[in-house]
mmCIF file of C-alpha atoms in Angstrom:
data_model
loop_
_atom_site.group_PDB
_atom_site.id
_atom_site.type_symbol
_atom_site.label_atom_id
_atom_site.label_comp_id
_atom_site.label_asym_id
_atom_site.label_seq_id
_atom_site.Cartn_x
_atom_site.Cartn_y
_atom_site.Cartn_z
ATOM 1 C CA MET A 24 19.959 -9.157 -1.237
ATOM 2 C CA GLY A 25 21.363 -12.804 -1.286
ATOM 3 C CA SER A 26 24.665 -12.164 -2.354
ATOM 4 C CA LEU A 27 25.678 -9.096 0.170
ATOM 5 C CA VAL A 28 27.925 -9.890 3.138
ATOM 6 C CA LEU A 29 26.146 -9.489 6.324
ATOM 7 C CA LEU A 30 27.868 -7.234 8.800
ATOM 8 C CA GLN A 31 26.615 -8.136 12.421
ATOM 9 C CA THR A 32 23.196 -10.286 13.753
ATOM 10 C CA ARG A 33 21.565 -9.656 17.103
ATOM 11 C CA SER A 34 18.115 -10.629 18.307
ATOM 12 C CA SER A 35 15.464 -8.497 19.709
ATOM 13 C CA ASN A 36 12.071 -9.296 20.912
ATOM 14 C CA ASN A 37 12.088 -12.518 18.526
ATOM 15 C CA TRP A 38 13.183 -10.429 15.526
ATOM 16 C CA LYS A 39 16.713 -11.517 14.111
ATOM 17 C CA ILE A 40 18.278 -8.178 13.070
ATOM 18 C CA GLN A 41 21.322 -8.488 10.454
ATOM 19 C CA GLN A 42 22.999 -5.266 9.118
ATOM 20 C CA LEU A 43 23.967 -5.145 5.498
ATOM 21 C CA PRO A 44 26.796 -3.015 4.011
ATOM 22 C CA ASP A 45 25.546 0.453 2.622
ATOM 23 C CA ARG A 46 27.649 3.781 2.279
ATOM 24 C CA SER A 47 24.709 6.325 2.658
ATOM 25 C CA ILE A 48 22.248 4.595 4.686
ATOM 26 C CA VAL A 49 21.514 1.906 7.315
ATOM 27 C CA ARG A 50 20.138 -0.999 5.663
ATOM 28 C CA LEU A 51 18.999 -4.089 7.919
ATOM 29 C CA ALA A 52 17.745 -7.601 7.078
ATOM 30 C CA VAL A 53 14.833 -8.583 9.719
ATOM 31 C CA GLN A 54 13.471 -12.009 10.084
ATOM 32 C CA PHE A 55 10.529 -12.225 12.421
ATOM 33 C CA LYS A 56 7.532 -14.557 12.741
ATOM 34 C CA SER A 57 3.479 -14.778 12.489
ATOM 35 C CA ASP A 58 2.214 -17.924 11.734
ATOM 36 C CA VAL A 59 5.030 -18.546 9.541
ATOM 37 C CA PRO A 60 8.652 -16.797 8.945
ATOM 38 C CA LEU A 61 8.383 -13.649 7.220
ATOM 39 C CA PHE A 62 11.221 -11.150 6.276
ATOM 40 C CA ALA A 63 11.424 -7.648 5.974
ATOM 41 C CA GLU A 64 13.856 -4.865 4.589
ATOM 42 C CA ILE A 65 14.603 -1.930 6.656
ATOM 43 C CA CYS A 66 16.334 1.245 5.309
ATOM 44 C CA LYS A 67 16.918 4.242 7.606
ATOM 45 C CA PRO A 68 19.006 7.175 8.002
ATOM 46 C CA LYS A 69 22.368 7.013 9.723
ATOM 47 C CA GLY A 70 22.152 8.820 13.202
ATOM 48 C CA ARG A 71 20.092 7.808 16.673
ATOM 49 C CA GLY A 72 16.582 8.491 15.476
ATOM 50 C CA PRO A 73 13.737 7.874 16.514
ATOM 51 C CA PHE A 74 12.847 8.367 12.679
ATOM 52 C CA PRO A 75 9.230 8.988 11.367
ATOM 53 C CA SER A 76 8.231 5.279 10.389
ATOM 54 C CA LEU A 77 7.031 4.194 6.991
ATOM 55 C CA VAL A 78 5.712 0.979 5.962
ATOM 56 C CA LEU A 79 6.013 0.353 2.175
ATOM 57 C CA VAL A 80 4.054 -2.306 0.868
ATOM 58 C CA HIS A 81 4.843 -4.039 -2.525
ATOM 59 C CA GLY A 82 2.742 -5.088 -5.274
ATOM 60 C CA GLY A 83 2.741 -8.339 -7.574
ATOM 61 C CA PHE A 84 3.200 -11.647 -6.351
ATOM 62 C CA VAL A 85 6.948 -12.371 -6.086
ATOM 63 C CA GLY A 86 8.026 -9.748 -3.751
ATOM 64 C CA PRO A 87 9.593 -6.384 -3.548
ATOM 65 C CA ASN A 88 11.146 -5.277 -7.264
ATOM 66 C CA GLU A 89 13.846 -2.804 -7.864
ATOM 67 C CA SER A 90 11.379 0.289 -7.800
ATOM 68 C CA THR A 91 9.882 -0.584 -4.244
ATOM 69 C CA GLN A 92 13.577 -1.262 -3.138
ATOM 70 C CA ALA A 93 14.708 2.201 -4.717
ATOM 71 C CA LEU A 94 11.785 3.805 -2.887
ATOM 72 C CA CYS A 95 13.112 2.686 -0.003
ATOM 73 C CA ARG A 96 16.411 3.984 -0.393
ATOM 74 C CA THR A 97 14.919 7.442 -1.491
ATOM 75 C CA TRP A 98 12.717 7.650 1.550
ATOM 76 C CA ALA A 99 15.449 6.497 4.145
ATOM 77 C CA GLN A 100 17.937 9.525 2.364
ATOM 78 C CA ALA A 101 14.627 11.695 2.872
ATOM 79 C CA GLY A 102 14.735 11.071 6.826
ATOM 80 C CA TYR A 103 12.109 8.307 7.231
ATOM 81 C CA LEU A 104 12.508 4.712 8.516
ATOM 82 C CA VAL A 105 11.538 2.508 5.972
ATOM 83 C CA ALA A 106 9.994 -1.008 6.337
ATOM 84 C CA LEU A 107 9.669 -3.218 3.182
ATOM 85 C CA PRO A 108 8.223 -6.440 4.151
ATOM 86 C CA HIS A 109 8.484 -9.313 1.687
ATOM 87 C CA LEU A 110 4.694 -10.484 1.982
ATOM 88 C CA ARG A 111 3.915 -13.938 2.868
ATOM 89 C CA GLY A 112 4.592 -16.498 0.118
ATOM 90 C CA GLN A 113 6.698 -14.009 -2.024
ATOM 91 C CA GLY A 114 10.446 -12.935 -1.975
ATOM 92 C CA ARG A 115 12.059 -14.598 1.093
ATOM 93 C CA SER A 116 9.103 -15.239 3.404
ATOM 94 C CA GLN A 117 7.355 -18.346 3.901
ATOM 95 C CA GLY A 118 4.008 -19.508 3.714
ATOM 96 C CA GLN A 119 1.313 -18.955 0.897
ATOM 97 C CA ILE A 120 -0.115 -15.586 -0.818
ATOM 98 C CA GLU A 121 -3.078 -15.056 0.719
ATOM 99 C CA VAL A 122 -4.251 -12.082 -1.278
ATOM 100 C CA CYS A 123 -4.958 -9.606 1.457
ATOM 101 C CA GLY A 124 -5.740 -12.204 3.640
ATOM 102 C CA LYS A 125 -3.248 -12.705 6.862
ATOM 103 C CA GLU A 126 -0.694 -10.348 4.938
ATOM 104 C CA GLY A 127 -2.540 -7.276 6.864
ATOM 105 C CA SER A 128 -1.676 -8.560 10.269
ATOM 106 C CA ASP A 129 1.817 -9.630 9.499
ATOM 107 C CA VAL A 130 1.991 -5.981 7.952
ATOM 108 C CA ARG A 131 0.372 -4.542 11.368
ATOM 109 C CA GLN A 132 2.877 -6.962 13.412
ATOM 110 C CA LEU A 133 6.034 -5.540 11.644
ATOM 111 C CA ALA A 134 4.842 -1.848 11.680
ATOM 112 C CA ASP A 135 4.611 -2.330 15.764
ATOM 113 C CA GLY A 136 7.875 -3.744 16.041
ATOM 114 C CA LEU A 137 9.662 -0.513 14.061
ATOM 115 C CA PRO A 138 10.589 1.392 17.546
ATOM 116 C CA GLN A 139 13.191 -1.507 18.354
ATOM 117 C CA VAL A 140 14.935 -0.597 15.164
ATOM 118 C CA GLY A 141 14.770 3.125 15.630
ATOM 119 C CA GLY A 142 11.475 4.239 14.222
ATOM 120 C CA THR A 143 8.561 6.239 15.774
ATOM 121 C CA ALA A 144 5.456 4.220 17.268
ATOM 122 C CA GLN A 145 3.496 6.479 14.850
ATOM 123 C CA ARG A 146 3.538 5.356 11.303
ATOM 124 C CA ALA A 147 2.046 6.109 7.716
ATOM 125 C CA TYR A 148 1.736 3.235 5.349
ATOM 126 C CA VAL A 149 1.913 3.087 1.411
ATOM 127 C CA GLY A 150 0.629 0.257 -0.487
ATOM 128 C CA ILE A 151 0.872 -0.534 -4.396
ATOM 129 C CA SER A 152 -1.496 -2.239 -6.446
ATOM 130 C CA LEU A 153 -1.993 -5.655 -4.410
ATOM 131 C CA GLY A 154 0.034 -4.221 -1.473
ATOM 132 C CA ALA A 155 -2.829 -1.051 -1.194
ATOM 133 C CA CYS A 156 -5.218 -3.512 -0.015
ATOM 134 C CA VAL A 157 -2.904 -4.995 2.281
ATOM 135 C CA ALA A 158 -1.529 -1.534 3.727
ATOM 136 C CA LEU A 159 -5.148 -0.839 4.099
ATOM 137 C CA SER A 160 -5.688 -3.996 6.044
ATOM 138 C CA ALA A 161 -2.589 -3.284 8.384
ATOM 139 C CA ALA A 162 -4.075 0.257 9.052
ATOM 140 C CA ARG A 163 -7.515 -1.487 10.499
ATOM 141 C CA ASN A 164 -8.202 -0.110 13.957
ATOM 142 C CA ASP A 165 -4.485 1.178 14.470
ATOM 143 C CA PRO A 166 -4.272 3.904 16.655
ATOM 144 C CA GLN A 167 -0.438 4.673 15.773
ATOM 145 C CA ALA A 168 -1.552 4.763 11.782
ATOM 146 C CA LYS A 169 -1.447 8.665 10.587
ATOM 147 C CA GLY A 170 -2.278 8.048 7.101
ATOM 148 C CA VAL A 171 -2.426 5.514 3.948
ATOM 149 C CA ALA A 172 -1.357 6.063 0.362
ATOM 150 C CA PHE A 173 -3.547 3.337 -1.374
ATOM 151 C CA LEU A 174 -2.289 3.170 -5.243
ATOM 152 C CA LEU A 175 -4.051 1.320 -8.057
ATOM 153 C CA GLY A 176 -5.564 -1.438 -5.656
ATOM 154 C CA ALA A 177 -8.669 -3.205 -5.830
ATOM 155 C CA THR A 178 -11.282 -2.059 -3.282
ATOM 156 C CA ASP A 179 -13.801 -4.787 -4.520
ATOM 157 C CA PHE A 180 -12.080 -8.190 -5.637
ATOM 158 C CA ALA A 181 -15.356 -9.613 -7.179
ATOM 159 C CA ALA A 182 -15.615 -6.487 -9.474
ATOM 160 C CA MET A 183 -12.214 -7.091 -10.595
ATOM 161 C CA MET A 184 -12.830 -10.406 -11.444
ATOM 162 C CA GLU A 185 -15.508 -9.504 -13.403
ATOM 163 C CA ARG A 186 -13.488 -6.998 -15.284
ATOM 164 C CA LEU A 187 -10.842 -9.252 -16.045
ATOM 165 C CA GLU A 188 -13.423 -11.838 -17.301
ATOM 166 C CA ARG A 189 -15.148 -8.846 -19.142
ATOM 167 C CA TYR A 190 -11.887 -7.857 -21.046
ATOM 168 C CA GLY A 191 -10.832 -11.301 -21.792
ATOM 169 C CA ARG A 192 -7.869 -11.348 -19.641
ATOM 170 C CA THR A 193 -8.076 -14.952 -18.994
ATOM 171 C CA GLU A 194 -4.650 -15.478 -17.608
ATOM 172 C CA ALA A 195 -5.086 -13.076 -15.098
ATOM 173 C CA TYR A 196 -8.430 -14.367 -14.160
ATOM 174 C CA ASN A 197 -7.127 -17.916 -13.522
ATOM 175 C CA ARG A 198 -4.025 -16.379 -11.506
ATOM 176 C CA TRP A 199 -6.284 -14.347 -9.309
ATOM 177 C CA GLN A 200 -9.010 -17.377 -8.979
ATOM 178 C CA GLU A 201 -6.546 -19.651 -7.882
ATOM 179 C CA LEU A 202 -4.853 -17.898 -5.243
ATOM 180 C CA ILE A 203 -8.085 -17.032 -3.870
ATOM 181 C CA GLY A 204 -9.101 -20.372 -3.867
ATOM 182 C CA ALA A 205 -12.303 -20.309 -5.811
ATOM 183 C CA SER A 206 -14.211 -18.321 -8.174
ATOM 184 C CA PRO A 207 -16.537 -15.462 -6.956
ATOM 185 C CA GLN A 208 -19.642 -17.086 -7.964
ATOM 186 C CA ALA A 209 -18.353 -20.271 -6.093
ATOM 187 C CA CYS A 210 -17.534 -18.585 -2.684
ATOM 188 C CA PRO A 211 -18.980 -14.680 -2.741
ATOM 189 C CA ALA A 212 -17.605 -14.616 1.222
ATOM 190 C CA CYS A 213 -13.843 -15.434 0.027
ATOM 191 C CA TYR A 214 -13.706 -12.399 -1.854
ATOM 192 C CA ARG A 215 -16.074 -9.901 0.102
ATOM 193 C CA GLN A 216 -13.964 -10.764 3.284
ATOM 194 C CA ARG A 217 -11.073 -9.631 1.264
ATOM 195 C CA SER A 218 -12.410 -6.315 -0.219
ATOM 196 C CA PRO A 219 -11.578 -3.018 1.303
ATOM 197 C CA LEU A 220 -15.450 -2.180 0.733
ATOM 198 C CA THR A 221 -16.059 -4.347 3.482
ATOM 199 C CA TRP A 222 -14.052 -2.981 6.112
ATOM 200 C CA ALA A 223 -12.256 0.226 5.175
ATOM 201 C CA HIS A 224 -14.699 2.045 7.694
ATOM 202 C CA GLU A 225 -12.337 0.408 10.287
ATOM 203 C CA VAL A 226 -9.484 2.731 9.507
ATOM 204 C CA THR A 227 -9.538 6.057 11.192
ATOM 205 C CA ALA A 228 -6.537 7.507 9.374
ATOM 206 C CA PRO A 229 -6.766 9.822 6.587
ATOM 207 C CA LEU A 230 -6.312 8.124 3.098
ATOM 208 C CA LEU A 231 -5.063 9.171 -0.109
ATOM 209 C CA LEU A 232 -6.568 6.779 -2.968
ATOM 210 C CA ILE A 233 -4.628 6.973 -6.163
ATOM 211 C CA ALA A 234 -7.154 5.541 -9.095
ATOM 212 C CA ALA A 235 -6.332 5.574 -12.833
ATOM 213 C CA GLY A 236 -9.000 6.066 -15.498
ATOM 214 C CA ASN A 237 -7.642 3.565 -18.080
ATOM 215 C CA ASP A 238 -6.585 0.845 -15.348
ATOM 216 C CA PRO A 239 -7.408 -2.269 -17.195
ATOM 217 C CA ILE A 240 -7.517 -3.930 -13.800
ATOM 218 C CA VAL A 241 -9.443 -1.757 -11.309
ATOM 219 C CA SER A 242 -12.224 0.411 -12.693
ATOM 220 C CA PRO A 243 -12.623 4.075 -11.139
ATOM 221 C CA LEU A 244 -15.820 2.825 -10.038
ATOM 222 C CA GLN A 245 -14.200 0.859 -7.183
ATOM 223 C CA TYR A 246 -12.629 4.059 -6.005
ATOM 224 C CA CYS A 247 -15.966 5.775 -6.091
ATOM 225 C CA ALA A 248 -17.654 3.013 -4.008
ATOM 226 C CA LEU A 249 -14.872 3.095 -1.799
ATOM 227 C CA ALA A 250 -15.539 6.931 -1.295
ATOM 228 C CA LYS A 251 -19.130 6.443 -0.499
ATOM 229 C CA ALA A 252 -18.162 4.064 2.034
ATOM 230 C CA ARG A 253 -16.045 6.025 3.891
ATOM 231 C CA GLU A 254 -18.634 9.083 3.478
ATOM 232 C CA THR A 255 -21.281 6.692 4.943
ATOM 233 C CA SER A 256 -19.149 5.898 8.046
ATOM 234 C CA GLY A 257 -18.446 9.871 8.525
ATOM 235 C CA ARG A 258 -15.474 10.513 6.747
ATOM 236 C CA SER A 259 -15.310 13.632 4.393
ATOM 237 C CA VAL A 260 -13.758 12.833 1.097
ATOM 238 C CA ARG A 261 -12.384 15.358 -1.349
ATOM 239 C CA ARG A 262 -12.610 14.070 -5.030
ATOM 240 C CA VAL A 263 -9.582 15.429 -7.313
ATOM 241 C CA ALA A 264 -8.844 14.711 -10.868
ATOM 242 C CA LEU A 265 -5.156 15.538 -12.338
ATOM 243 C CA THR A 266 -3.369 15.260 -15.306
ATOM 244 C CA ARG A 267 -0.342 12.745 -15.358
ATOM 245 C CA GLU A 268 2.003 15.618 -14.796
ATOM 246 C CA GLY A 269 0.088 16.513 -11.759
ATOM 247 C CA GLN A 270 -1.948 19.720 -13.059
ATOM 248 C CA LEU A 271 -5.576 19.961 -12.392
ATOM 249 C CA TRP A 272 -8.010 18.258 -14.635
ATOM 250 C CA THR A 273 -9.953 20.351 -17.151
ATOM 251 C CA ALA A 274 -11.783 18.145 -19.603
ATOM 252 C CA PRO A 275 -15.097 16.474 -18.831
ATOM 253 C CA LEU A 276 -14.880 13.165 -17.562
ATOM 254 C CA ILE A 277 -16.442 10.487 -19.523
ATOM 255 C CA LYS A 278 -17.823 6.850 -19.166
ATOM 256 C CA GLU A 279 -16.343 4.873 -15.446
ATOM 257 C CA ARG A 280 -14.691 8.216 -14.915
ATOM 258 C CA ALA A 281 -17.553 10.337 -14.449
ATOM 259 C CA CYS A 282 -18.197 8.658 -11.069
ATOM 260 C CA LEU A 283 -16.006 11.083 -9.619
ATOM 261 C CA GLY A 284 -18.728 13.886 -10.128
ATOM 262 C CA ARG A 285 -17.488 17.097 -9.122
ATOM 263 C CA PHE A 286 -13.914 17.370 -8.372
ATOM 264 C CA ALA A 287 -11.369 20.643 -7.308
ATOM 265 C CA GLY A 288 -8.016 20.748 -6.273
ATOM 266 C CA LEU A 289 -6.119 19.077 -3.272
ATOM 267 C CA GLY A 290 -7.619 20.248 0.296
ATOM 268 C CA GLN A 291 -5.969 19.368 3.471
ATOM 269 C CA LEU A 292 -4.307 16.089 3.742
ATOM 270 C CA THR A 293 -5.711 15.728 7.104
ATOM 271 C CA GLN A 294 -9.017 14.471 5.275
ATOM 272 C CA ASP A 295 -9.518 11.685 2.834
ATOM 273 C CA HIS A 296 -8.753 12.442 -0.622
ATOM 274 C CA LEU A 297 -9.785 10.143 -4.116
ATOM 275 C CA VAL A 298 -7.382 11.391 -6.954
ATOM 276 C CA LEU A 299 -8.046 10.196 -10.244
ATOM 277 C CA TYR A 300 -5.612 10.649 -13.299
ATOM 278 C CA PRO A 301 -8.342 10.285 -15.959
ATOM 279 C CA ASP A 302 -5.900 9.315 -18.590
ATOM 280 C CA LEU A 303 -3.481 7.239 -16.672
ATOM 281 C CA GLU A 304 -2.990 3.201 -17.075
ATOM 282 C CA HIS A 305 -1.931 0.678 -14.055
ATOM 283 C CA THR A 306 1.158 2.779 -13.581
ATOM 284 C CA THR A 307 2.447 5.808 -11.425
ATOM 285 C CA THR A 308 4.277 9.005 -12.536
ATOM 286 C CA PRO A 309 6.726 11.325 -10.728
ATOM 287 C CA ALA A 310 3.887 13.595 -10.000
ATOM 288 C CA ILE A 311 2.193 10.720 -8.373
ATOM 289 C CA TRP A 312 4.900 10.360 -6.125
ATOM 290 C CA GLN A 313 5.380 13.956 -5.210
ATOM 291 C CA LEU A 314 1.979 13.961 -3.945
ATOM 292 C CA VAL A 315 2.587 10.781 -1.707
ATOM 293 C CA ASN A 316 5.722 12.651 -0.577
ATOM 294 C CA GLN A 317 3.625 15.683 0.435
ATOM 295 C CA ALA A 318 0.963 13.509 2.268
ATOM 296 C CA LEU A 319 3.920 11.550 4.282
ATOM 297 C CA ALA A 320 5.303 15.021 5.164
ATOM 298 C CA HIS A 321 2.220 16.092 6.560
ATOM 299 C CA TRP A 322 1.103 12.927 8.278
ATOM 300 C CA LEU A 323 4.562 12.457 9.704
ATOM 301 C CA LYS A 324 5.448 16.110 10.732
ATOM 302 C CA PRO A 325 6.665 16.157 14.341
#
């Protein structure tokens, strides 16, 4: 984005908003502030709006990549106003990476401001990998949240670290430990307070949980544990198993995948869904995005 020419700049409610050149959609660069200066990209259709608001939270540790920026554009062309935050310590946002710490409140602050750029107050959140935890955290006690798509993210960071250590992924283990500031043994609370298992009951919006059976980072067991936590808080969770092409899974579920128990096809997206792709790695497929699109259309329908 740094090489693009800014067309105009305006300020609104402590947001600095810059319009970027684009022929097919409206693209905005937004600077706002929490305890540190933060940055977000906005993609929205041309026209008056208001447009249904969608917050897309990237994964990784370097800010949005080409894939998330392409999603921002695609969803704007489909009629949504899409906010793509650069999480603190990443991309063009300042501060330090906190691994699902203050990032959740940063994203919530961004979501609350979307009506001033043409979005609806009601919104959905979509988070990928680390961004899944952040998106879910942003939706805590959010009366305007209509749904959260949680893709391939950890629900228990201590369990994730144990898995990385068990499989000899030393570089990844050390990176996460450095970011969190301690090992799980030295500071159990550092991991517990970040983990959705601890606070997912605070999210009243329906969840679409996307899990991969061959994920080397996040075990399906974490998703089964989150489903049980949601059920304990009174939510109904429908368990689904699909092939990477989106067809109903017909083979027996083995090893960690068996935690899903009995499963069926998709139900009403007003209830939580745990959707396991037993033969999938830590990646997405067109069928997964088709399912996310289906959920968004349901959650954000007028």
